[in-house]
Structure formats: structure tokens, C-alpha cells
Short mmCIF file of C-alpha atoms and ligand atoms in Angstrom, two decimals:
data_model
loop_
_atom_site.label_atom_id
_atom_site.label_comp_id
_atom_site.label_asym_id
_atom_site.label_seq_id
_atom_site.Cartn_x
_atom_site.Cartn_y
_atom_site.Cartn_z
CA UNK A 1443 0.00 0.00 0.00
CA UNK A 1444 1.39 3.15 -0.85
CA UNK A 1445 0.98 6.09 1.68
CA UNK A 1446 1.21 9.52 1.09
CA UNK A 1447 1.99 11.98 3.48
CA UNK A 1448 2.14 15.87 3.65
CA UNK A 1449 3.66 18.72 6.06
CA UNK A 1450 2.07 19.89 8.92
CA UNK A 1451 1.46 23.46 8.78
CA UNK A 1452 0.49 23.35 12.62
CA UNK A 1453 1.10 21.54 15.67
CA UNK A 1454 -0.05 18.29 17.37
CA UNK A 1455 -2.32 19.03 20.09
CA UNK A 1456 -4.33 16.82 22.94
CA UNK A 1457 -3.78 13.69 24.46
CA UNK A 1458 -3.61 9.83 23.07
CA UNK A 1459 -3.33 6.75 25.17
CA UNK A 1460 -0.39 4.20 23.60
CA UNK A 1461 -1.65 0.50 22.74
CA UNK A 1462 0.39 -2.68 24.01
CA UNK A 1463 3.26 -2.99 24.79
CA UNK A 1464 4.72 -5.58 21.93
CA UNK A 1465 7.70 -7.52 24.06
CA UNK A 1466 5.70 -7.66 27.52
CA UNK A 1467 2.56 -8.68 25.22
CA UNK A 1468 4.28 -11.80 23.70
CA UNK A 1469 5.79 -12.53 27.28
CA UNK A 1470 2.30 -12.69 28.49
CA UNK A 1471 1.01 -15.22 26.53
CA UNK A 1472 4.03 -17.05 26.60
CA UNK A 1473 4.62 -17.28 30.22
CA UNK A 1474 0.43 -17.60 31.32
CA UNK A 1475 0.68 -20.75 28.88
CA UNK A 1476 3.21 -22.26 30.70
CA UNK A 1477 2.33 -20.84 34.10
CA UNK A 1478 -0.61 -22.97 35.98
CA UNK A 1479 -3.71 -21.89 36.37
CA UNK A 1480 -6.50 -19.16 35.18
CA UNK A 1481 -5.61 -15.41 33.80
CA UNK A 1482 -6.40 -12.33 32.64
CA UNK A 1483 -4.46 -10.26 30.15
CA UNK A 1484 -5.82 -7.11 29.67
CA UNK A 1485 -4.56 -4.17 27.01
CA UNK A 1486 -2.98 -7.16 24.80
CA UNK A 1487 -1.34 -5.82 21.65
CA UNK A 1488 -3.18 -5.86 18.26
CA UNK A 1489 -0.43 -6.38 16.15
CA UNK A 1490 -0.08 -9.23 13.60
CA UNK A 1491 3.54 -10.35 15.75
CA UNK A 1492 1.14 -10.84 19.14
CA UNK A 1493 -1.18 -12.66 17.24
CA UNK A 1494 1.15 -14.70 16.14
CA UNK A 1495 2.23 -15.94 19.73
CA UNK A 1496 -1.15 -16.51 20.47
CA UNK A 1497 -2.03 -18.61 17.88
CA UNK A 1498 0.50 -20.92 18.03
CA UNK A 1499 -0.26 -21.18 21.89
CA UNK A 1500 -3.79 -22.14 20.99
CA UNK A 1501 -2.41 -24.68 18.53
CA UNK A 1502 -0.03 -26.09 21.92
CA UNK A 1503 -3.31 -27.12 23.86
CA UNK A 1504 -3.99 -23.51 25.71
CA UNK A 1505 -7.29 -22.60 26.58
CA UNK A 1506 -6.78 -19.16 25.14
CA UNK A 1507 -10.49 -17.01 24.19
CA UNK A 1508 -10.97 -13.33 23.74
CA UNK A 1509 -13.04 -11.48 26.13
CA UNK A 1510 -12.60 -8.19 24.33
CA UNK A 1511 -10.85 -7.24 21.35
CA UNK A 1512 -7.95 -6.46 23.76
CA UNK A 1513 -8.11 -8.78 26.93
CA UNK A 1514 -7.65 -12.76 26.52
CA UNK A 1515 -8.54 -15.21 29.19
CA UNK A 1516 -5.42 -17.83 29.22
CA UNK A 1517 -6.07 -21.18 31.19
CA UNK A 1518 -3.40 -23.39 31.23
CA UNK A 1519 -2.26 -26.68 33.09
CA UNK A 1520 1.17 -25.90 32.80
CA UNK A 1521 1.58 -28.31 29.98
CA UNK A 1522 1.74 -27.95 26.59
CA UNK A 1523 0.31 -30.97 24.17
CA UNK A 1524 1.43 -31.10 20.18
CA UNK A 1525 -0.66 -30.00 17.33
CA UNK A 1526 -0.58 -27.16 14.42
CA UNK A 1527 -0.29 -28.59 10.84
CA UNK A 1528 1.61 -31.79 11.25
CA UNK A 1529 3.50 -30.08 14.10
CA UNK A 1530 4.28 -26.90 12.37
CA UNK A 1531 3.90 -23.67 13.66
CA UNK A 1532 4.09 -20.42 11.96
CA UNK A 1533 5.70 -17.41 13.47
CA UNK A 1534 5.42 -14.95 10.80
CA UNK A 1535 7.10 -12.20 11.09
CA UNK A 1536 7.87 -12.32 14.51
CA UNK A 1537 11.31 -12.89 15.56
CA UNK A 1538 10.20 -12.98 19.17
CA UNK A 1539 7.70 -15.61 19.15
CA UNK A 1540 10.28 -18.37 17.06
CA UNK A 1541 13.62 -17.45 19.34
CA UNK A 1542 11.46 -17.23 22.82
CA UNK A 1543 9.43 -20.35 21.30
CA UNK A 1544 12.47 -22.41 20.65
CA UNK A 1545 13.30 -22.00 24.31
CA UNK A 1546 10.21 -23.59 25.15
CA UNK A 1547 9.93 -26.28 22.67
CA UNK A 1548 13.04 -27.33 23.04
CA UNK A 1549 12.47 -28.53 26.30
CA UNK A 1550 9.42 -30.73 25.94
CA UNK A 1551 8.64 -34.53 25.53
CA UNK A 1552 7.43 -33.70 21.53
CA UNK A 1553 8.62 -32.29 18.30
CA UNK A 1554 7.90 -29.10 16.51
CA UNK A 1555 9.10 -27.04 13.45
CA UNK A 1556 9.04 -23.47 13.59
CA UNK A 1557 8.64 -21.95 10.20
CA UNK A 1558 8.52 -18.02 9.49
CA UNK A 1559 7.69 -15.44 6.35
CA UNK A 1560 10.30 -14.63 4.62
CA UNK A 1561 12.02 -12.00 6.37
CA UNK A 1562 11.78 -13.81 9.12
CA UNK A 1563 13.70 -16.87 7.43
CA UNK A 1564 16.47 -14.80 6.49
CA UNK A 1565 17.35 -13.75 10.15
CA UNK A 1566 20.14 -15.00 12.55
CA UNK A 1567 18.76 -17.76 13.98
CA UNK A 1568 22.05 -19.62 15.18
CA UNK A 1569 22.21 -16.83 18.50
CA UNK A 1570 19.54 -19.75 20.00
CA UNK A 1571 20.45 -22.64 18.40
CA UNK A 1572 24.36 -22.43 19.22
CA UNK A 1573 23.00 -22.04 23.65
CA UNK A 1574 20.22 -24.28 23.47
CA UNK A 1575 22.75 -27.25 21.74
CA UNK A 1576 24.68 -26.16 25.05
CA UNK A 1577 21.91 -27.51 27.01
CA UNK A 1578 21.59 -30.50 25.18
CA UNK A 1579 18.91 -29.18 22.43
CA UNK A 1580 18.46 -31.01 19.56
CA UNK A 1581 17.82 -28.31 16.67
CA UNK A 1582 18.19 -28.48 12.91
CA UNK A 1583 17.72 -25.58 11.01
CA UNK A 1584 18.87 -24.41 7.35
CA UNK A 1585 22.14 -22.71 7.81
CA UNK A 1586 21.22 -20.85 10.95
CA UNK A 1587 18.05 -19.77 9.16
CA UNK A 1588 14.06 -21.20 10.07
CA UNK A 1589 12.27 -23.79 9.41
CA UNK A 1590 13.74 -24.82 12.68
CA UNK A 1591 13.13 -28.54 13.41
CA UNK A 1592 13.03 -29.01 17.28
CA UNK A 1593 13.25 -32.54 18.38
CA UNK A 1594 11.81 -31.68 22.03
CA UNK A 1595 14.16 -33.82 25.27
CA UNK A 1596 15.02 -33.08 28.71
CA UNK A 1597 17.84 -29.93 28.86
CA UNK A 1598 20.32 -29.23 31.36
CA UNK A 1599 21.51 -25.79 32.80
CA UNK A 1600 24.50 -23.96 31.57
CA UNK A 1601 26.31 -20.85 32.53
CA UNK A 1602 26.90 -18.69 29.56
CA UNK A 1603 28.30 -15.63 29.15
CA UNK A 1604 27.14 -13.49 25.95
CA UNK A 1605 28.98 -11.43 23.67
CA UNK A 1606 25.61 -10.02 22.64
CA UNK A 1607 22.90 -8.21 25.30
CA UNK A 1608 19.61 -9.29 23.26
CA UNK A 1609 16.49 -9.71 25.55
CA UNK A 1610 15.74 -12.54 23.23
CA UNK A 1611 18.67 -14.69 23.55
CA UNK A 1612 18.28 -13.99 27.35
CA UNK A 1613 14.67 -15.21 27.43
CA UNK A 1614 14.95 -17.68 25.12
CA UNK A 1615 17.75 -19.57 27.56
CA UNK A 1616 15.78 -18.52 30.46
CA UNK A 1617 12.77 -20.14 29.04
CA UNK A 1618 14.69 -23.44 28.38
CA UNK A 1619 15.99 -22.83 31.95
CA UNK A 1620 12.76 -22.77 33.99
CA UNK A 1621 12.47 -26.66 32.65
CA UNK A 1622 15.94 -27.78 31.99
CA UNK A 1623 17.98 -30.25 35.00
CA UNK A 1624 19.82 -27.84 37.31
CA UNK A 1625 20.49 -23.97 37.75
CA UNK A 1626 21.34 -22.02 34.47
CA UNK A 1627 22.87 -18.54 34.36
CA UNK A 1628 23.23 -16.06 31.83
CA UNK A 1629 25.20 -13.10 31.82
CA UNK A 1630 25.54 -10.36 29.09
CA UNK A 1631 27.90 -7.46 28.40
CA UNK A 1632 25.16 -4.65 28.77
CA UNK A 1633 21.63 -4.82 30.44
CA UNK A 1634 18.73 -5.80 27.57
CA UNK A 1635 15.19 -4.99 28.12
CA UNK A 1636 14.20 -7.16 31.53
CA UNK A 1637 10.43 -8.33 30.83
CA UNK A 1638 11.05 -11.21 31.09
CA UNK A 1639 12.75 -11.27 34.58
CA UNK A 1640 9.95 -8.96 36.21
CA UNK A 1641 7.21 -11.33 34.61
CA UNK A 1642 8.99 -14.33 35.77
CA UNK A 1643 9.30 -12.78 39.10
CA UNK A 1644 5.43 -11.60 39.12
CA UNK A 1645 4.68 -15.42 38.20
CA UNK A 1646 6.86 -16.69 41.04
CA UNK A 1647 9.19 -18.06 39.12
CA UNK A 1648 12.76 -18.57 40.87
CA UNK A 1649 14.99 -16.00 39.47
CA UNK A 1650 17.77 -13.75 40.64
CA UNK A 1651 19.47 -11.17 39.12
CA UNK A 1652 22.66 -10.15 39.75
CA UNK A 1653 23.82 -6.24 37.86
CA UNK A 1654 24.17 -8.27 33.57
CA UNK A 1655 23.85 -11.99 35.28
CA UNK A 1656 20.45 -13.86 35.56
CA UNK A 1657 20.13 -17.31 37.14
CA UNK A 1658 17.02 -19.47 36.80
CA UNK A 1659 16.46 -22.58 39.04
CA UNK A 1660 13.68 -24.65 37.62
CA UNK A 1661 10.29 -23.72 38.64
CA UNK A 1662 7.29 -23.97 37.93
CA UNK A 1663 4.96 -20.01 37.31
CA UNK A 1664 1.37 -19.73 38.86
CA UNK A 1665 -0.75 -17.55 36.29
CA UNK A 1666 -1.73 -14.28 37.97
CA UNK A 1667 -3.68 -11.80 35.83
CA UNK A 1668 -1.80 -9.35 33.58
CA UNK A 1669 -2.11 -5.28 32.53
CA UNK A 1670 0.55 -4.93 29.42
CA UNK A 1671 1.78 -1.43 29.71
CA UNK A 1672 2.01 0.97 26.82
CA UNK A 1673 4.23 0.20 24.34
CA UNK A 1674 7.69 3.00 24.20
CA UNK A 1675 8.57 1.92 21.00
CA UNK A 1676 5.34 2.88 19.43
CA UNK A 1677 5.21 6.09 21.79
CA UNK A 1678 8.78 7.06 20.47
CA UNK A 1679 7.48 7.74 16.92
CA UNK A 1680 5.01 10.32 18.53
CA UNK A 1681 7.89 11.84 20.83
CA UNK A 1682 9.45 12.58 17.82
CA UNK A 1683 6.63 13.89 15.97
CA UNK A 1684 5.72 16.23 18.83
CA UNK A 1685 9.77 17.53 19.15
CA UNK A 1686 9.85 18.10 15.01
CA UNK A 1687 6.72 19.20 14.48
CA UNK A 1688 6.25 22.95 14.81
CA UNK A 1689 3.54 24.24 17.80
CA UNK A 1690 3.12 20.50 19.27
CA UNK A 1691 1.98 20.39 22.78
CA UNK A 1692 0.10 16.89 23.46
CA UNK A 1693 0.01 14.13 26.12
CA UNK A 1694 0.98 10.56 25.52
CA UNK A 1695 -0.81 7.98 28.15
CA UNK A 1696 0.00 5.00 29.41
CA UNK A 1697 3.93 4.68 27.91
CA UNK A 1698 6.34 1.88 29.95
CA UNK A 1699 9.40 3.42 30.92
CA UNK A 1700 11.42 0.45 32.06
CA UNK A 1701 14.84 2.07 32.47
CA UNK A 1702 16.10 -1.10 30.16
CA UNK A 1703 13.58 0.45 27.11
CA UNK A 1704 13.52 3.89 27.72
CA UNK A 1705 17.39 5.10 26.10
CA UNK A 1706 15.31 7.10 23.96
CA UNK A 1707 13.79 9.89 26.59
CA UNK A 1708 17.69 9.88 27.75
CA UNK A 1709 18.78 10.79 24.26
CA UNK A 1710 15.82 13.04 23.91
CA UNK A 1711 17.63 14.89 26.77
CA UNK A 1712 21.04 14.87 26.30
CA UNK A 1713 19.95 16.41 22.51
CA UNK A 1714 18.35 19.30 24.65
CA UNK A 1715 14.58 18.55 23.85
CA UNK A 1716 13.36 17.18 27.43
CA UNK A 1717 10.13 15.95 28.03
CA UNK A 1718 7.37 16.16 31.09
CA UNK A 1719 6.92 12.26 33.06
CA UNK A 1720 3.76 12.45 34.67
CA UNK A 1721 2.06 9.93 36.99
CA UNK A 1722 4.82 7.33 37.56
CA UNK A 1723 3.03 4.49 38.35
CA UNK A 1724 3.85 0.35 38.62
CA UNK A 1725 1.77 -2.01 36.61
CA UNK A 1726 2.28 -5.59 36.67
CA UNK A 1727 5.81 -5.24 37.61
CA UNK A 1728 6.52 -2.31 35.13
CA UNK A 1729 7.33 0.93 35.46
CA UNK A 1730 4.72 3.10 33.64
CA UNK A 1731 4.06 6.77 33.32
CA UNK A 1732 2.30 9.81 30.89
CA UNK A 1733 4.77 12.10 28.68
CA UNK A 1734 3.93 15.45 27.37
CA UNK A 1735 5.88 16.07 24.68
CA UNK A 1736 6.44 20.05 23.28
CA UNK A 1737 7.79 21.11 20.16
CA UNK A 1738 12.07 22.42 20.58
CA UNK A 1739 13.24 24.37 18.16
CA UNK A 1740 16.73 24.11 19.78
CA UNK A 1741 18.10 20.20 19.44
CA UNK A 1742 21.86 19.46 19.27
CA UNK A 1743 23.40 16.34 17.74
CA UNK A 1744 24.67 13.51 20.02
CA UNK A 1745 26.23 10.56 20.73
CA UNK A 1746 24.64 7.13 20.91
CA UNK A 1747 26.47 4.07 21.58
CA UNK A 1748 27.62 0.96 23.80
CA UNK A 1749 25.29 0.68 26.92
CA UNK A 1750 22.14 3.06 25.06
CA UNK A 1751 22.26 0.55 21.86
CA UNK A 1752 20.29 -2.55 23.95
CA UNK A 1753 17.83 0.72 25.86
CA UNK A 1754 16.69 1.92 22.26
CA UNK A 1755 17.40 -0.71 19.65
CA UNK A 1756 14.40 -0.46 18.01
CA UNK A 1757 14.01 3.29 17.98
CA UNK A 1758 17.18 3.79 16.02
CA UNK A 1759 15.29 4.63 12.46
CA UNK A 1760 13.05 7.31 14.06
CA UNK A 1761 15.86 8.78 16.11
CA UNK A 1762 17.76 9.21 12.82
CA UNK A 1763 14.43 11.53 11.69
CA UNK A 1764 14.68 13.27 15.02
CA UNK A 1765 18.68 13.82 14.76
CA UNK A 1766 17.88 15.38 10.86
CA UNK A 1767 16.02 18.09 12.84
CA UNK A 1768 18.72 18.61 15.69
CA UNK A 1769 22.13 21.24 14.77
CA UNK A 1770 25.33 19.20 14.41
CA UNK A 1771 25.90 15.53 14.34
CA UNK A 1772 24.47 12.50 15.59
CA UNK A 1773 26.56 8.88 15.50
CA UNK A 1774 25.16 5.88 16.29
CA UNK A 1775 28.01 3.12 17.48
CA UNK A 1776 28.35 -0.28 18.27
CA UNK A 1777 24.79 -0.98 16.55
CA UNK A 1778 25.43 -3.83 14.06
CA UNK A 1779 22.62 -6.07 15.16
CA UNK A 1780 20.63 -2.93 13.45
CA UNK A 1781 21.18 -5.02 10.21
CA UNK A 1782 19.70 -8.52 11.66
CA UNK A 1783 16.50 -7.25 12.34
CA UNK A 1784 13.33 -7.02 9.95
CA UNK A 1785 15.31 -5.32 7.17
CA UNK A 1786 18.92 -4.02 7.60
CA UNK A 1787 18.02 -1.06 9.30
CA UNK A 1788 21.26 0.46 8.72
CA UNK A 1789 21.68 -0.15 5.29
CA UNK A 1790 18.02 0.83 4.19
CA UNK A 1791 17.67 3.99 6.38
CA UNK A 1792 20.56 5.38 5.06
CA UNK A 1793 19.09 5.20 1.32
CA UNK A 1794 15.94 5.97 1.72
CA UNK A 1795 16.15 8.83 3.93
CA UNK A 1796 18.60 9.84 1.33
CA UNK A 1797 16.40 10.53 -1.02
CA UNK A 1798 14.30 12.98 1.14
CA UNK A 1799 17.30 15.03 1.50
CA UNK A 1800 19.12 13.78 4.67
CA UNK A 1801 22.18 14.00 4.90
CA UNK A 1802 23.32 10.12 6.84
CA UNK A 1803 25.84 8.26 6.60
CA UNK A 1804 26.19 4.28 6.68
CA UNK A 1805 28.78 3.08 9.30
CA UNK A 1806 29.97 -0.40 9.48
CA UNK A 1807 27.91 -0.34 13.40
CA UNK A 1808 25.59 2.23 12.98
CA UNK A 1809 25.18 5.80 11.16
CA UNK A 1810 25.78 9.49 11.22
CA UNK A 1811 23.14 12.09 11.03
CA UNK A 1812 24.78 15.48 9.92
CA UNK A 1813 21.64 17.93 11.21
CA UNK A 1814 20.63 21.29 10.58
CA UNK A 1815 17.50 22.98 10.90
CA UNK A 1816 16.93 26.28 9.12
CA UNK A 1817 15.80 28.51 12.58
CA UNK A 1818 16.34 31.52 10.61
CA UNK A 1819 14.20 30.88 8.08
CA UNK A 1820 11.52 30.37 10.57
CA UNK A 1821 10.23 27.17 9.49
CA UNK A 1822 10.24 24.35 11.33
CA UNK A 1823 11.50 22.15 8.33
CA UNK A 1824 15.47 21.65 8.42
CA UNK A 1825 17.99 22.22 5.43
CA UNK A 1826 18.60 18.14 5.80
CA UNK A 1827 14.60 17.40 4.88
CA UNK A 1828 13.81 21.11 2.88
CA UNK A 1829 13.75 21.37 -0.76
CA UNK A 1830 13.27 17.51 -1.44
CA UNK A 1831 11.67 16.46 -5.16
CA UNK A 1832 10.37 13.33 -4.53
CA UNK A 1833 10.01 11.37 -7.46
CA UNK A 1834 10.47 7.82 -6.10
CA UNK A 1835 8.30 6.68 -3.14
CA UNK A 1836 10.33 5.56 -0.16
CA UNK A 1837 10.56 1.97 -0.04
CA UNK A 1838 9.33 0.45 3.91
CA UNK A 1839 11.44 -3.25 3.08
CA UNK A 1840 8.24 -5.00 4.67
CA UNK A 1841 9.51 -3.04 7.88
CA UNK A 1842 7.40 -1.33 10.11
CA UNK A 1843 9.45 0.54 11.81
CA UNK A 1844 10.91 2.00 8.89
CA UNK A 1845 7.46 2.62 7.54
CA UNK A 1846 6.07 4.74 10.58
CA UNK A 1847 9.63 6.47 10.95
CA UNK A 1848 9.53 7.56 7.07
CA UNK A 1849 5.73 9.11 7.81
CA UNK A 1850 7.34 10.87 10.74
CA UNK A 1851 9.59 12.51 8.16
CA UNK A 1852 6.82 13.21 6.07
CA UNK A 1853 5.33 15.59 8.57
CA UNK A 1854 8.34 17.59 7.94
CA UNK A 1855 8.78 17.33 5.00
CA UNK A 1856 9.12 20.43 2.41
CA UNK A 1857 7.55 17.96 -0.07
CA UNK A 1858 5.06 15.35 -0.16
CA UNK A 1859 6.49 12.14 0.39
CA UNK A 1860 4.88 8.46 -0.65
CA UNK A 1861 5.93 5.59 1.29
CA UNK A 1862 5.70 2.03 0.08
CA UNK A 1863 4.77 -1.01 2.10
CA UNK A 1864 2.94 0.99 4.56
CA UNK A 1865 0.62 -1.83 5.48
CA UNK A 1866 3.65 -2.92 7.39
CA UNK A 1867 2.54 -1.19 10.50
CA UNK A 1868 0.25 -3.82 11.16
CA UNK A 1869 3.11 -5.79 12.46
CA UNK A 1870 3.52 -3.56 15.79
CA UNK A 1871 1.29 -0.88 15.47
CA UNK A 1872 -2.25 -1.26 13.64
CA UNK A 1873 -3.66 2.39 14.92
CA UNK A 1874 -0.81 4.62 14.25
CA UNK A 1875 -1.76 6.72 11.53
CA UNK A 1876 -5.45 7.02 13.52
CA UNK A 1877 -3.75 8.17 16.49
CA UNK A 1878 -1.64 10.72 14.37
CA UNK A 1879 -4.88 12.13 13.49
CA UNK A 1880 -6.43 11.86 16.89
CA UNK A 1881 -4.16 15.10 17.23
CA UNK A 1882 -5.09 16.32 14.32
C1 S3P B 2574 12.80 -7.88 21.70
C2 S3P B 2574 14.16 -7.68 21.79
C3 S3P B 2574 14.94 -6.92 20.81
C4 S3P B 2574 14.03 -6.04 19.95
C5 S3P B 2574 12.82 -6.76 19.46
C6 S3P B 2574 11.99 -7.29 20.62
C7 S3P B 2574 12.13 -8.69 22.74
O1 S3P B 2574 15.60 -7.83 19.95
O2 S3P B 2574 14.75 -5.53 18.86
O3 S3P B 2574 12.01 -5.91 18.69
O4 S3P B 2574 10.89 -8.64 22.84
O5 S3P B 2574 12.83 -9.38 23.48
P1 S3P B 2574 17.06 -8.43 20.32
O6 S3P B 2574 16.90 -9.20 21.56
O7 S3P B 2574 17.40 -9.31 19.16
O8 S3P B 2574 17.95 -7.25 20.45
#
């Protein structure tokens, strides 16, 4: 679908409440699944990657039944029974759901085979495969890539040390933990987002954590109802939009601000464009809070690297929009895994933001935004997204992220801008472009 979007000639005003959180929304259909007992989830995500967690639950034996369009009722006996199509089990796009999955599969008394679209079978898949072989996993897959064939057996613990801080590999070990023979520990070189250790905690699972170090003893969770938190990552494109956007002044509700997801607001602030927290609250085991956000006609460039990278991973592409409005530069470092996730989001934000006038660079681990917004001029467009001719839509790569960051742009934009793919946001984030014009 191609999307066109044009420059705001005013601001975004009034107040918009954030759907689901995507990570803790996976986690909570994972983990109530294999938890025992009855639960509630309420605020679930509608995004096609949820959905696909859920259905392949369903297809496991869970009792799993919509009470709303946004609140499940999960009823589990702890154990999870074969089925799907002859044992196969679609992830789709979602590269949570097959490396969290595999951590659970791998573990049982059955087989499985974990297939995915085809982004999804063109991403690393051997981060998993090479930890859960440690515990005695049993895993085929084609050259690191899905279908993954999982021929489920009993797993022992293992202490391993990562090279790489990715909540996934964490949780998909952990997972494989809570069942395996023995204590298993995992340690990684920066903090990753920790859902899964405050849900496992919430669910009375026996974890510690230890600064980077997690250890699991085998345990078995007791389902407990569930509130997913608002989602940053979708909040972030709307922090954004409110800094760029001349004359914004609005309130976003109900945003998670887990210190080990929220590297964004610190970037926000170290690029001079802080914004208001309001009503810090805990739910479920999260941190949670409201943000106004007000436009700044005053960013500066920054520097973003080592510990941020894990803390705002997934906002990189719409921090690269924000850093085209800001005076001076902005380098991203030591953000290669940027290219492993559902495009190479190095690679393709570099050449299509390019074409609107940007001036980025592509860095082996990351990229640099050279800034500059015309103040004088008065306009709230910057001399990196002014005076574009857009002849070519901007291509999304089947990537919603890129998508919604490229209709950030837009609102910027001297020109109209067309993006295609934009469908794409139905991955993450089904009512953005409605809650763009809920501030309208
Ligand atoms: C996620 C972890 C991150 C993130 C992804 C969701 C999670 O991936 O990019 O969108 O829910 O654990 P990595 O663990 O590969 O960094």
C-alpha cells in the first residue's frame, strides 16, 4: 500500500493513550501458557507479531479465548500438548515468538518445526540454536536460518556468558531454563530490556538477578492476571513527531518506561529537547508513566552508543528523523545487530532517507546524522529534509518501523512524500496513523 503523506502546517495538540506494549505482550502469553492456572491479560497488543504468539499457543493445547478485542482469558495446566499442521507452527514475522518459542519447545517430551515469512527466514537464527545445543537441544535448522526442526528432550543448565545483550537470547535460555535439569545462568555485556525477569518474578518463578547476570532454578509459574503497559517503541514515533513538528503540545498515556527500554527519553535529553513524566506508576511489575511532549526548536546532535544501543534498539530509524532536525551531528556506534533485524536497518535507512534530502551516513555499526534545521528561516522544516523532489516513493522493506519512521519525516517534510509497504505497521502498530490524526 502506498501512503502519502504531507507537512504539517500546525502543531499536534491533545492527548492519546499508547496501545500494548509488543515484548511484555508476547511474554504474556508465553509465560500464562506455561504458568498454571486461570488469567487475565488485559490491554494485549493488536499487532499481527502478538497474534502470532497466540495462535500458536492455541495450537499447543492452551485454553486461550478473547473477552474483548484487547483482553484474553489464558487457562493453562502448565503443559503444553502437540498439534498445528503436522506439528508446524508459523511465526510470521515475529522474531520474538520463534527465538522465545524455541526455548520452550526445546524442552518438551514432543517435536515441533518453527517456520517463518520470509524475512523472518532470512534472520540470525544460530544466537539460540548455538545455547540451546549447550543444554543438550536437539535443533536443525537451514544454515542458521528457520524452518527450525526441534526434536523436544530433557535440557540441562549452563552458565553462559554473551557477547551479545539481546532480551531474546536472554529469554529464550531462560525459558529453556525454567524446565531444563539444574540452575542455568546467563550473563551479558550490557543490560537488555528485563520483561522477562519482572514477569517471571510476578509469576513466582525462581529468578535472581545479579547487575548483567540472571540465574534461573527450575520452577514452575502460577498464572496471575496481567495489565501490558504501553508500548515506548510505538510512543517514540510520537515523541518525535511532537519535538519536530512545529507548535506541538500533546500528552501521551500510558507509555512503559522500564529504564532497560527507555534510552530514547535519555537521548531526547542529552539532545536538549526534554520531556514532562507524569504519573509514575507500577503495573504488573513495570514501570509506567504519561509524557507530554512540546515542540524544541533548539536540538543538538549527540552521541549514541555501547550501553544506550540494547535501551533503544528499536528506535534507532526514528531517532535518525529526530537527529535530521537537531544542529550538528548524531553517531550511532556499536549498533550492528541494526542489520539482523526485519530489514537491515542500517543499510536501508541510510538510502531511503537519502532521497528525502538527509544527509546520513552508513557506518559499518551504525550511522551518522549530519543535522541542521533552518531557525532563521523560521520554518520548522530543516535544510537536511527542505527542498526535497520526490520522485520515487520511499521503499518500507516490509519493515514497520521504517514505515512509521519515514511518515514521521513526512510531517516535515518540504515535499510530499509516498511511502511504500505501509501496510507494514500492522506488524507492531495497527492504529498509528489514527492516532496521528487523533491530534489532528
Ligand atoms: C525484543 C528484543 C529486541 C528487539 C525486538 C523485541 C524482545 O531484539 O529488537 O524488537 O521482545 O525481546 P534483540 O533481543 O534481538 O535485540
Amino acid at each position: 500500500m502506498l501512503k502519502t503523506v504531507k507537512k504539517l502546517n500546525k502543531g499536534l495538540k491533545g492527548e492519546i493513550t499508547i496501545p500494548a506494549d509488543k515484548s511484555i505482550s508476547h511474554r504474556a502469553v508465553m509465560f500464562s501458557s506455561i504458568a498454571k492456572g486461570e488469567c487475565i491479560v488485559r490491554n494485549f497488543s493488536s499487532g499481527e507479531d502478538c497474534h502470532s504468539t497466540l495462535n500458536l499457543f492455541k495450537q499447543l493445547g492452551v485454553d486461550i479465548s478473547f473477552i474483548d478485542d484487547k483482553t484474553l482469558q489464558i487457562r493453562s495446566s502448565g503443559k503444553l500438548t502437540p498439534g498445528g499442521n503436522n506439528y508446524i507452527y508459523p511465526c510470521g514475522n515475529s522474531g520474538t515468538t520463534m527465538r522465545l518459542v524455541s526455548g520452550i519447545l526445546a524442552g518438551q517430551n514432543f517435536d515441533s518445526v518453527l517456520v517463518g515469512d520470509e524475512s523472518l527466514s532470512k534472520r540470525p537464527m544460530k544466537r539460540i540454536i548455538e545455547q540451546l545445543t549447550l543444554m543438550g537441544a536437539d535443533i536443525t535448522s537451514v544454515d542458521g536460518h528457520a524452518p527450525l526442526t526441534i526434536r523436544g528432550r530433557k535440557l540441562h543448565g549452563i552458565d553462559y556468558i554473551s557477547k551479545l545483550a539481546s532480551a531474546q537470547v536472554k529469554s529464550c535460555i531462560l525459558l529453556a531454563g525454567l524446565n531444563a535439569e539444574g540452575k542455568t545462568t546467563f550473563e551479558e555485556p550490557y543490560i537488555s530490556r528485563d520483561h522477562t525477569e519482572r514477569l517471571f518474578k510476578y509469576l513466582e518463578a525462581d529468578i535472581k538477578t545479579e547487575g548483567t547476570k540472571v540465574t534461573i532454578t527450575p520452577s514452575q509459574m502460577i498464572a496471575k492476571d496481567i495489565d501490558v503497559v504501553g508500548d515506548i517503541s510505538s510512543a517514540a514515533f510520537f515523541i518525535v513527531a511532537g519535538l519536530i513538528v512545529k507548535g506541538s503540545d500533546f500528552v501521551i498515556k500510558n507509555v512503559g518506561i522500564n529504564p532497560t527500554r527507555s534510552g530514547i527519553l535519555d537521548v531526547v535529553e542529552r539532545m536538549g529537547g526534554g520531556v514532562n513524566i507524569l504519573n509514575k506508576r507500577l503495573v504488573s511489575g513495570e514501570p509506567c508513566a504519561d509524557i507530554r511532549v512540546q515542540y524544541n526548536d533548539s536540538l543538538k546532535g549527540c552521541v549514541i552508543e555501547g550501553e544506550d544501543i540494547p535501551r533503544l534498539i528499536d528506535e534507532l530509524p526514528v531517532i535518525a528523523v529526530l537527529a535530521s532536525q537537531a544542529d550538528g551531528d548524531t553517531i550511532v556506534k556499536n549498533a550492528e545487530d541494526l542489520r539482523n533485524k526485519e530489514s537491515d536497518r542500517i543499510k536501508c535507512l541510510v538510502a531511503e532517507l537519502t532521497k528525502i534530502g538527509v544527509n546520513i551516513e552508513e557506518t559499518p555499526d551504525g550511522f551518522i546524522v549530519h543535522g541542521g534545521r533552518g531557525k532563521s528561516e523560521g520554518k520548522c522544516v530543516g535544510k537536511s529534509l527542505a527542498n526535497n523532489t520526490i520522485v520515487q516513493p520511499l521503499e518500507s522493506y516490509h519493515d514497520h518501523r521504517l514505515a512509521m519512521s519515514f511518515y514521521i519525516a513526512g510531517l516535515v517534510c518540504e515535499n510530499e512524500i509516498a511511502i511504500n509497504g505501509f501496510e507494514w505497521t500492522k506488524i507492531s502498530f495497527p492504529e498509528f496513523e489514527n492516532l496521528i490524526n487523533q491530534l489532528l
